[in-house]
Amino acid sequence: MQSLRELLQEAQKTGVALGHFNISDLVLVKAVFAAAREQNVPALVGLSEGEREFVGTRQIAAFVKSLREEFDFPIYLNADHTHSLAKGIEAAKAGYDSIVFDLSALPFEENVRQTKQAVEALKSINPSMLVEGEIGDIGTGSEIHESAPDLAKGLTSPQEAKQFVDSTGVDILAPAVGNMHGMLKSMVEGETKKHLDIPRIAAIKKAANIFLTLHGGSGTEDEGFRKAIAAGINIVHINTELRVAWRHGLEQGLAKHPDEVAPYKILPPAIDAVKQAVAGRLRLFNGNRHAAQSA
Ligand SMILES: [Zn+2]
C-alpha cells in the first residue's frame, strides 16, 4: 500500500487530485468507500473536530483501517480543521494519515509560530503523518449560508505562501484562492457556482512548491476544478454537497417506508444519494488518471 505522500507525488505527476470527503456517520463512510471502489481510485476521508467528537476519534480510525486492510484498498484518514495541539496529538496517536492544523484565524506571525511547533510535536509522535497548514480566509462552517461572506481581503499571496511553508515545515498548504466553506442557497439550487482564482493558484504553486489542498470545493464549477488541478491543486475537499445529498436521501428513505423502523432498511437511499455525489466528483478529479489508463 502506498503512503499518502507517495500517492500525492503520483497525483502531482499524473495531473489528478485526491478527493477528500467529510464523513460523520456510517452512511457517509459506506457511500465514499463504495464510490471509490467502483472507480478503483484512492480516496481520503476526513473529520473536523466536531465530526470526530460525534463519531469518536479512535473509533473511526479503527473502522477506516479495517476497510483499508480487509479490501487492500487505498482509503486514507485526515483530521480535518484541528484548532489545538491537544486535538492534533489525539489524532496523531490514533494513527491518522494527515491533519489540517488550522490556525488561519490568528495573525500571520502567530499562525507561523504555533504551526511550526505543531509540525514538530505531531511528527515526533507519528513521523509519517502529513501536516497541512492554512493561511488566508475561506470562511467557516460546511453549511448552507444565506449570504456570501467578504473573503476578498483574505486571499493568500504567493509571497506569504512561500514564507509560511519555509518557516513552518508543513507538508501541504491550504490557500485561500476564491474558495469558501459551505454553500449559498443559490448554489444548492444550482443557480450560481463558485469561481476560483486560477492564476493565483499557479503563482502560489510556483512560489511555495508544495502540495496544495482546495477546501470548500462544494458548488464549484467543473471547469474551475479542472483548471485548479492543472494549476497545482492536489487534494479537493467536498463536504456540504454530501450533507445536502445525505439529507435528501434520508428524507426519501423515510418517505418510501413510512412505517419502517429498521435503520438498515431506511438508510440505503441516503447511501445511494451520497454515493452519486461522491462518484461525480471522483470522476472529475481523476479525469487524467482514466485518460492515462485507457491510453
Ligand atoms: Zn476545510
Short mmCIF file of C-alpha atoms and ligand atoms in Angstrom, two decimals:
data_model
loop_
_atom_site.label_atom_id
_atom_site.label_comp_id
_atom_site.label_asym_id
_atom_site.label_seq_id
_atom_site.Cartn_x
_atom_site.Cartn_y
_atom_site.Cartn_z
CA MET A 1 0.00 0.00 0.00
CA GLN A 2 1.37 3.42 -0.99
CA SER A 3 1.78 6.04 1.71
CA LEU A 4 -0.33 9.17 1.40
CA ARG A 5 2.82 11.11 0.49
CA GLU A 6 3.63 8.71 -2.37
CA LEU A 7 0.05 8.90 -3.56
CA LEU A 8 0.22 12.70 -3.65
CA GLN A 9 3.51 12.62 -5.54
CA GLU A 10 1.91 10.32 -8.09
CA ALA A 11 -1.19 12.54 -8.33
CA GLN A 12 1.05 15.55 -8.93
CA LYS A 13 2.76 13.76 -11.83
CA THR A 14 -0.44 12.40 -13.37
CA GLY A 15 -2.34 15.67 -13.07
CA VAL A 16 -5.13 14.31 -10.89
CA ALA A 17 -6.35 15.32 -7.44
CA LEU A 18 -7.28 13.19 -4.46
CA GLY A 19 -10.92 13.58 -3.45
CA HIS A 20 -11.35 14.36 0.27
CA PHE A 21 -14.83 13.70 1.60
CA ASN A 22 -16.04 14.57 5.08
CA ILE A 23 -17.81 11.84 6.99
CA SER A 24 -19.67 11.83 10.27
CA ASP A 25 -21.65 8.61 10.17
CA LEU A 26 -21.76 5.14 8.66
CA VAL A 27 -23.90 6.23 5.70
CA LEU A 28 -21.19 8.66 4.55
CA VAL A 29 -18.32 6.19 5.06
CA LYS A 30 -20.11 3.45 3.14
CA ALA A 31 -21.02 5.84 0.32
CA VAL A 32 -17.49 7.21 -0.13
CA PHE A 33 -15.92 3.77 0.04
CA ALA A 34 -18.39 2.28 -2.45
CA ALA A 35 -17.90 5.12 -4.95
CA ALA A 36 -14.09 4.93 -4.71
CA ARG A 37 -14.03 1.15 -5.10
CA GLU A 38 -16.35 1.25 -8.08
CA GLN A 39 -13.96 3.59 -9.92
CA ASN A 40 -10.88 1.98 -8.39
CA VAL A 41 -9.44 5.35 -7.36
CA PRO A 42 -7.98 6.25 -3.95
CA ALA A 43 -9.98 8.40 -1.55
CA LEU A 44 -9.35 10.44 1.53
CA VAL A 45 -12.00 10.67 4.24
CA GLY A 46 -11.82 13.45 6.79
CA LEU A 47 -13.43 14.55 10.01
CA SER A 48 -13.31 18.00 11.56
CA GLU A 49 -13.10 18.34 15.35
CA GLY A 50 -16.90 18.41 15.58
CA GLU A 51 -17.27 15.39 13.31
CA ARG A 52 -14.63 13.47 15.31
CA GLU A 53 -16.37 14.39 18.55
CA PHE A 54 -19.57 12.79 17.22
CA VAL A 55 -18.06 9.60 15.74
CA GLY A 56 -15.10 9.05 18.07
CA THR A 57 -11.54 9.96 17.07
CA ARG A 58 -10.10 6.48 17.69
CA GLN A 59 -13.21 4.53 16.68
CA ILE A 60 -13.35 5.94 13.15
CA ALA A 61 -9.59 5.38 12.78
CA ALA A 62 -10.11 1.69 13.60
CA PHE A 63 -13.02 1.50 11.15
CA VAL A 64 -11.14 3.08 8.23
CA LYS A 65 -8.07 0.94 8.96
CA SER A 66 -10.23 -2.19 8.85
CA LEU A 67 -11.60 -1.19 5.41
CA ARG A 68 -8.09 -0.50 4.12
CA GLU A 69 -6.82 -3.86 5.36
CA GLU A 70 -9.75 -6.11 4.54
CA PHE A 71 -10.16 -4.80 0.99
CA ASP A 72 -6.50 -3.87 0.43
CA PHE A 73 -7.83 -0.54 -0.77
CA PRO A 74 -6.19 2.94 -0.62
CA ILE A 75 -8.55 4.81 1.68
CA TYR A 76 -6.81 7.35 3.93
CA LEU A 77 -7.89 9.28 7.01
CA ASN A 78 -7.46 13.01 7.65
CA ALA A 79 -8.02 15.00 10.85
CA ASP A 80 -9.70 17.99 9.21
CA HIS A 81 -9.61 21.54 10.68
CA THR A 82 -7.89 20.98 14.00
CA HIS A 83 -7.52 24.13 16.07
CA SER A 84 -5.43 22.98 19.03
CA LEU A 85 -2.30 20.90 19.51
CA ALA A 86 -4.10 18.72 22.09
CA LYS A 87 -6.68 17.62 19.49
CA GLY A 88 -3.87 17.14 16.97
CA ILE A 89 -1.97 14.87 19.33
CA GLU A 90 -5.13 12.77 19.83
CA ALA A 91 -5.37 12.25 16.05
CA ALA A 92 -1.63 11.53 15.69
CA LYS A 93 -1.83 8.89 18.40
CA ALA A 94 -4.92 7.36 16.76
CA GLY A 95 -2.90 6.86 13.55
CA TYR A 96 -4.45 9.44 11.20
CA ASP A 97 -2.58 9.73 7.89
CA SER A 98 -2.78 13.52 7.82
CA ILE A 99 -4.01 16.54 9.71
CA VAL A 100 -5.18 20.04 8.80
CA PHE A 101 -3.72 22.18 11.57
CA ASP A 102 -5.78 25.30 11.12
CA LEU A 103 -4.77 28.48 12.94
CA SER A 104 -5.69 30.67 9.98
CA ALA A 105 -7.84 32.86 12.23
CA LEU A 106 -4.70 34.03 14.09
CA PRO A 107 -2.39 36.83 12.89
CA PHE A 108 0.15 35.52 10.34
CA GLU A 109 3.21 35.53 12.67
CA GLU A 110 1.33 33.70 15.42
CA ASN A 111 -0.04 31.18 12.92
CA VAL A 112 3.55 30.53 11.73
CA ARG A 113 4.93 30.16 15.26
CA GLN A 114 2.27 27.74 16.52
CA THR A 115 2.06 25.73 13.28
CA LYS A 116 5.84 25.19 13.35
CA GLN A 117 5.58 23.89 16.93
CA ALA A 118 2.71 21.61 15.95
CA VAL A 119 4.62 20.15 12.96
CA GLU A 120 7.48 19.20 15.30
CA ALA A 121 5.23 17.81 18.05
CA LEU A 122 2.99 15.78 15.69
CA LYS A 123 5.87 14.30 13.70
CA SER A 124 7.62 13.24 16.89
CA ILE A 125 4.53 11.08 17.62
CA ASN A 126 3.86 9.89 14.06
CA PRO A 127 6.70 10.73 11.61
CA SER A 128 4.73 9.69 8.52
CA MET A 129 1.72 11.88 9.31
CA LEU A 130 1.39 14.73 6.80
CA VAL A 131 0.69 18.14 8.31
CA GLU A 132 -1.30 20.72 6.38
CA GLY A 133 -1.23 24.39 7.37
CA GLU A 134 -3.67 27.09 6.38
CA ILE A 135 -3.37 30.80 5.64
CA GLY A 136 -5.97 33.25 4.46
CA ASP A 137 -9.73 33.34 4.99
CA ILE A 138 -12.06 30.76 3.45
CA GLY A 139 -14.91 31.19 5.92
CA THR A 140 -16.14 28.61 8.42
CA GLY A 141 -18.91 26.01 8.51
CA SER A 142 -19.76 23.49 5.79
CA GLU A 143 -23.37 24.58 5.85
CA ILE A 144 -25.91 26.46 3.77
CA HIS A 145 -25.23 30.19 4.12
CA GLU A 146 -27.81 32.93 3.50
CA SER A 147 -25.31 35.41 2.09
CA ALA A 148 -21.71 35.37 0.84
CA PRO A 149 -19.02 36.46 3.30
CA ASP A 150 -16.49 39.01 2.03
CA LEU A 151 -13.38 36.89 1.57
CA ALA A 152 -11.60 39.13 -0.94
CA LYS A 153 -9.25 40.62 1.67
CA GLY A 154 -8.26 37.17 2.97
CA LEU A 155 -6.85 35.79 -0.30
CA THR A 156 -3.43 34.12 0.02
CA SER A 157 -0.50 35.81 -1.70
CA PRO A 158 2.33 33.74 -3.26
CA GLN A 159 4.92 35.55 -1.07
CA GLU A 160 3.01 34.73 2.12
CA ALA A 161 2.58 31.14 0.99
CA LYS A 162 6.32 30.69 0.45
CA GLN A 163 7.19 32.35 3.76
CA PHE A 164 4.66 30.20 5.63
CA VAL A 165 5.82 26.94 4.06
CA ASP A 166 9.53 27.72 4.53
CA SER A 167 9.19 28.73 8.16
CA THR A 168 6.75 26.06 9.37
CA GLY A 169 7.86 22.89 7.57
CA VAL A 170 4.29 21.88 6.68
CA ASP A 171 3.84 19.18 4.01
CA ILE A 172 0.67 20.60 2.48
CA LEU A 173 -0.76 24.11 2.22
CA ALA A 174 -4.41 25.17 2.16
CA PRO A 175 -4.57 28.57 0.45
CA ALA A 176 -7.50 30.96 0.02
CA VAL A 177 -8.00 31.25 -3.74
CA GLY A 178 -11.66 32.15 -4.19
CA ASN A 179 -12.85 29.00 -2.41
CA MET A 180 -15.20 29.11 0.56
CA HIS A 181 -16.54 26.68 3.15
CA GLY A 182 -20.24 25.89 2.83
CA MET A 183 -22.60 26.78 0.02
CA LEU A 184 -25.01 29.62 -0.66
CA LYS A 185 -28.68 28.73 -1.11
CA SER A 186 -28.40 29.71 -4.77
CA MET A 187 -25.54 27.18 -5.16
CA VAL A 188 -27.59 24.35 -3.64
CA GLU A 189 -30.31 25.21 -6.14
CA GLY A 190 -27.72 25.17 -8.93
CA GLU A 191 -28.25 28.82 -9.91
CA THR A 192 -24.76 30.03 -9.02
CA LYS A 193 -21.27 28.50 -8.81
CA LYS A 194 -18.03 29.31 -7.04
CA HIS A 195 -15.25 30.77 -9.19
CA LEU A 196 -11.62 30.03 -8.38
CA ASP A 197 -8.66 32.35 -8.92
CA ILE A 198 -6.63 30.04 -11.18
CA PRO A 199 -3.65 32.41 -11.82
CA ARG A 200 -3.31 32.79 -8.04
CA ILE A 201 -3.19 29.01 -7.57
CA ALA A 202 -0.49 28.72 -10.24
CA ALA A 203 1.55 31.56 -8.69
CA ILE A 204 1.29 30.02 -5.18
CA LYS A 205 2.37 26.63 -6.53
CA LYS A 206 5.37 28.19 -8.26
CA ALA A 207 6.42 30.21 -5.21
CA ALA A 208 5.83 27.61 -2.48
CA ASN A 209 6.44 24.40 -4.48
CA ILE A 210 4.31 22.25 -2.17
CA PHE A 211 1.19 20.04 -2.22
CA LEU A 212 -1.91 22.22 -2.26
CA THR A 213 -5.40 21.49 -0.92
CA LEU A 214 -8.54 23.21 -2.10
CA HIS A 215 -11.01 23.46 0.79
CA GLY A 216 -14.67 24.32 0.38
CA GLY A 217 -14.96 22.68 -3.05
CA SER A 218 -18.74 22.19 -2.90
CA GLY A 219 -20.58 24.27 -5.50
CA THR A 220 -17.52 24.95 -7.68
CA GLU A 221 -17.93 24.86 -11.48
CA ASP A 222 -16.50 21.72 -13.12
CA GLU A 223 -14.17 23.66 -15.40
CA GLY A 224 -12.86 25.53 -12.34
CA PHE A 225 -11.84 22.22 -10.75
CA ARG A 226 -10.10 21.01 -13.92
CA LYS A 227 -8.11 24.22 -14.24
CA ALA A 228 -7.31 24.32 -10.49
CA ILE A 229 -5.91 20.78 -10.64
CA ALA A 230 -3.85 21.65 -13.73
CA ALA A 231 -2.55 24.72 -11.85
CA GLY A 232 -1.32 22.63 -8.89
CA ILE A 233 -4.18 21.57 -6.58
CA ASN A 234 -3.54 18.03 -5.27
CA ILE A 235 -6.45 17.46 -2.85
CA VAL A 236 -10.03 18.75 -3.11
CA HIS A 237 -12.35 18.84 -0.10
CA ILE A 238 -16.07 18.20 -0.57
CA ASN A 239 -18.40 18.32 2.42
CA THR A 240 -21.57 20.40 2.01
CA GLU A 241 -22.63 18.69 -1.23
CA LEU A 242 -22.54 15.36 0.60
CA ARG A 243 -24.50 16.74 3.53
CA VAL A 244 -27.20 18.01 1.16
CA ALA A 245 -27.33 14.60 -0.59
CA TRP A 246 -27.41 12.81 2.80
CA ARG A 247 -30.41 14.80 3.91
CA HIS A 248 -32.34 14.37 0.63
CA GLY A 249 -31.60 10.64 0.61
CA LEU A 250 -32.69 10.24 4.21
CA GLU A 251 -35.94 12.10 3.51
CA GLN A 252 -36.57 9.80 0.53
CA GLY A 253 -35.88 6.71 2.63
CA LEU A 254 -38.31 7.85 5.32
CA ALA A 255 -40.98 8.78 2.78
CA LYS A 256 -40.63 5.45 0.99
CA HIS A 257 -41.07 3.42 4.19
CA PRO A 258 -43.44 5.45 6.39
CA ASP A 259 -43.93 2.60 8.89
CA GLU A 260 -40.42 1.17 8.88
CA VAL A 261 -38.18 1.42 11.94
CA ALA A 262 -35.14 -0.67 10.89
CA PRO A 263 -32.30 1.76 10.11
CA TYR A 264 -30.69 -0.59 7.59
CA LYS A 265 -33.93 -0.59 5.58
CA ILE A 266 -34.48 3.17 5.77
CA LEU A 267 -30.93 4.34 5.07
CA PRO A 268 -29.97 2.79 1.68
CA PRO A 269 -31.42 5.73 -0.34
CA ALA A 270 -29.20 8.04 1.74
CA ILE A 271 -26.15 5.92 0.90
CA ASP A 272 -27.11 5.96 -2.79
CA ALA A 273 -27.60 9.73 -2.85
CA VAL A 274 -24.22 10.41 -1.20
CA LYS A 275 -22.50 7.79 -3.36
CA GLN A 276 -23.74 9.50 -6.53
CA ALA A 277 -22.47 12.87 -5.31
CA VAL A 278 -19.05 11.37 -4.46
CA ALA A 279 -18.87 9.45 -7.75
CA GLY A 280 -19.40 12.60 -9.83
CA ARG A 281 -16.61 14.42 -8.03
CA LEU A 282 -14.20 11.47 -8.17
CA ARG A 283 -14.71 11.16 -11.92
CA LEU A 284 -13.93 14.84 -12.35
CA PHE A 285 -10.87 14.90 -10.05
CA ASN A 286 -9.42 11.71 -11.60
CA GLY A 287 -10.12 12.65 -15.22
CA ASN A 288 -6.47 12.43 -16.25
CA ARG A 289 -5.94 9.11 -14.42
CA HIS A 290 -8.66 7.48 -16.52
CA ALA A 291 -7.24 9.06 -19.67
CA ALA A 292 -3.79 7.69 -18.77
CA GLN A 293 -5.19 4.20 -18.07
CA SER A 294 -7.15 3.91 -21.30
CA ALA A 295 -4.35 5.38 -23.47
ZN ZN B 1 -11.96 22.93 5.05
#
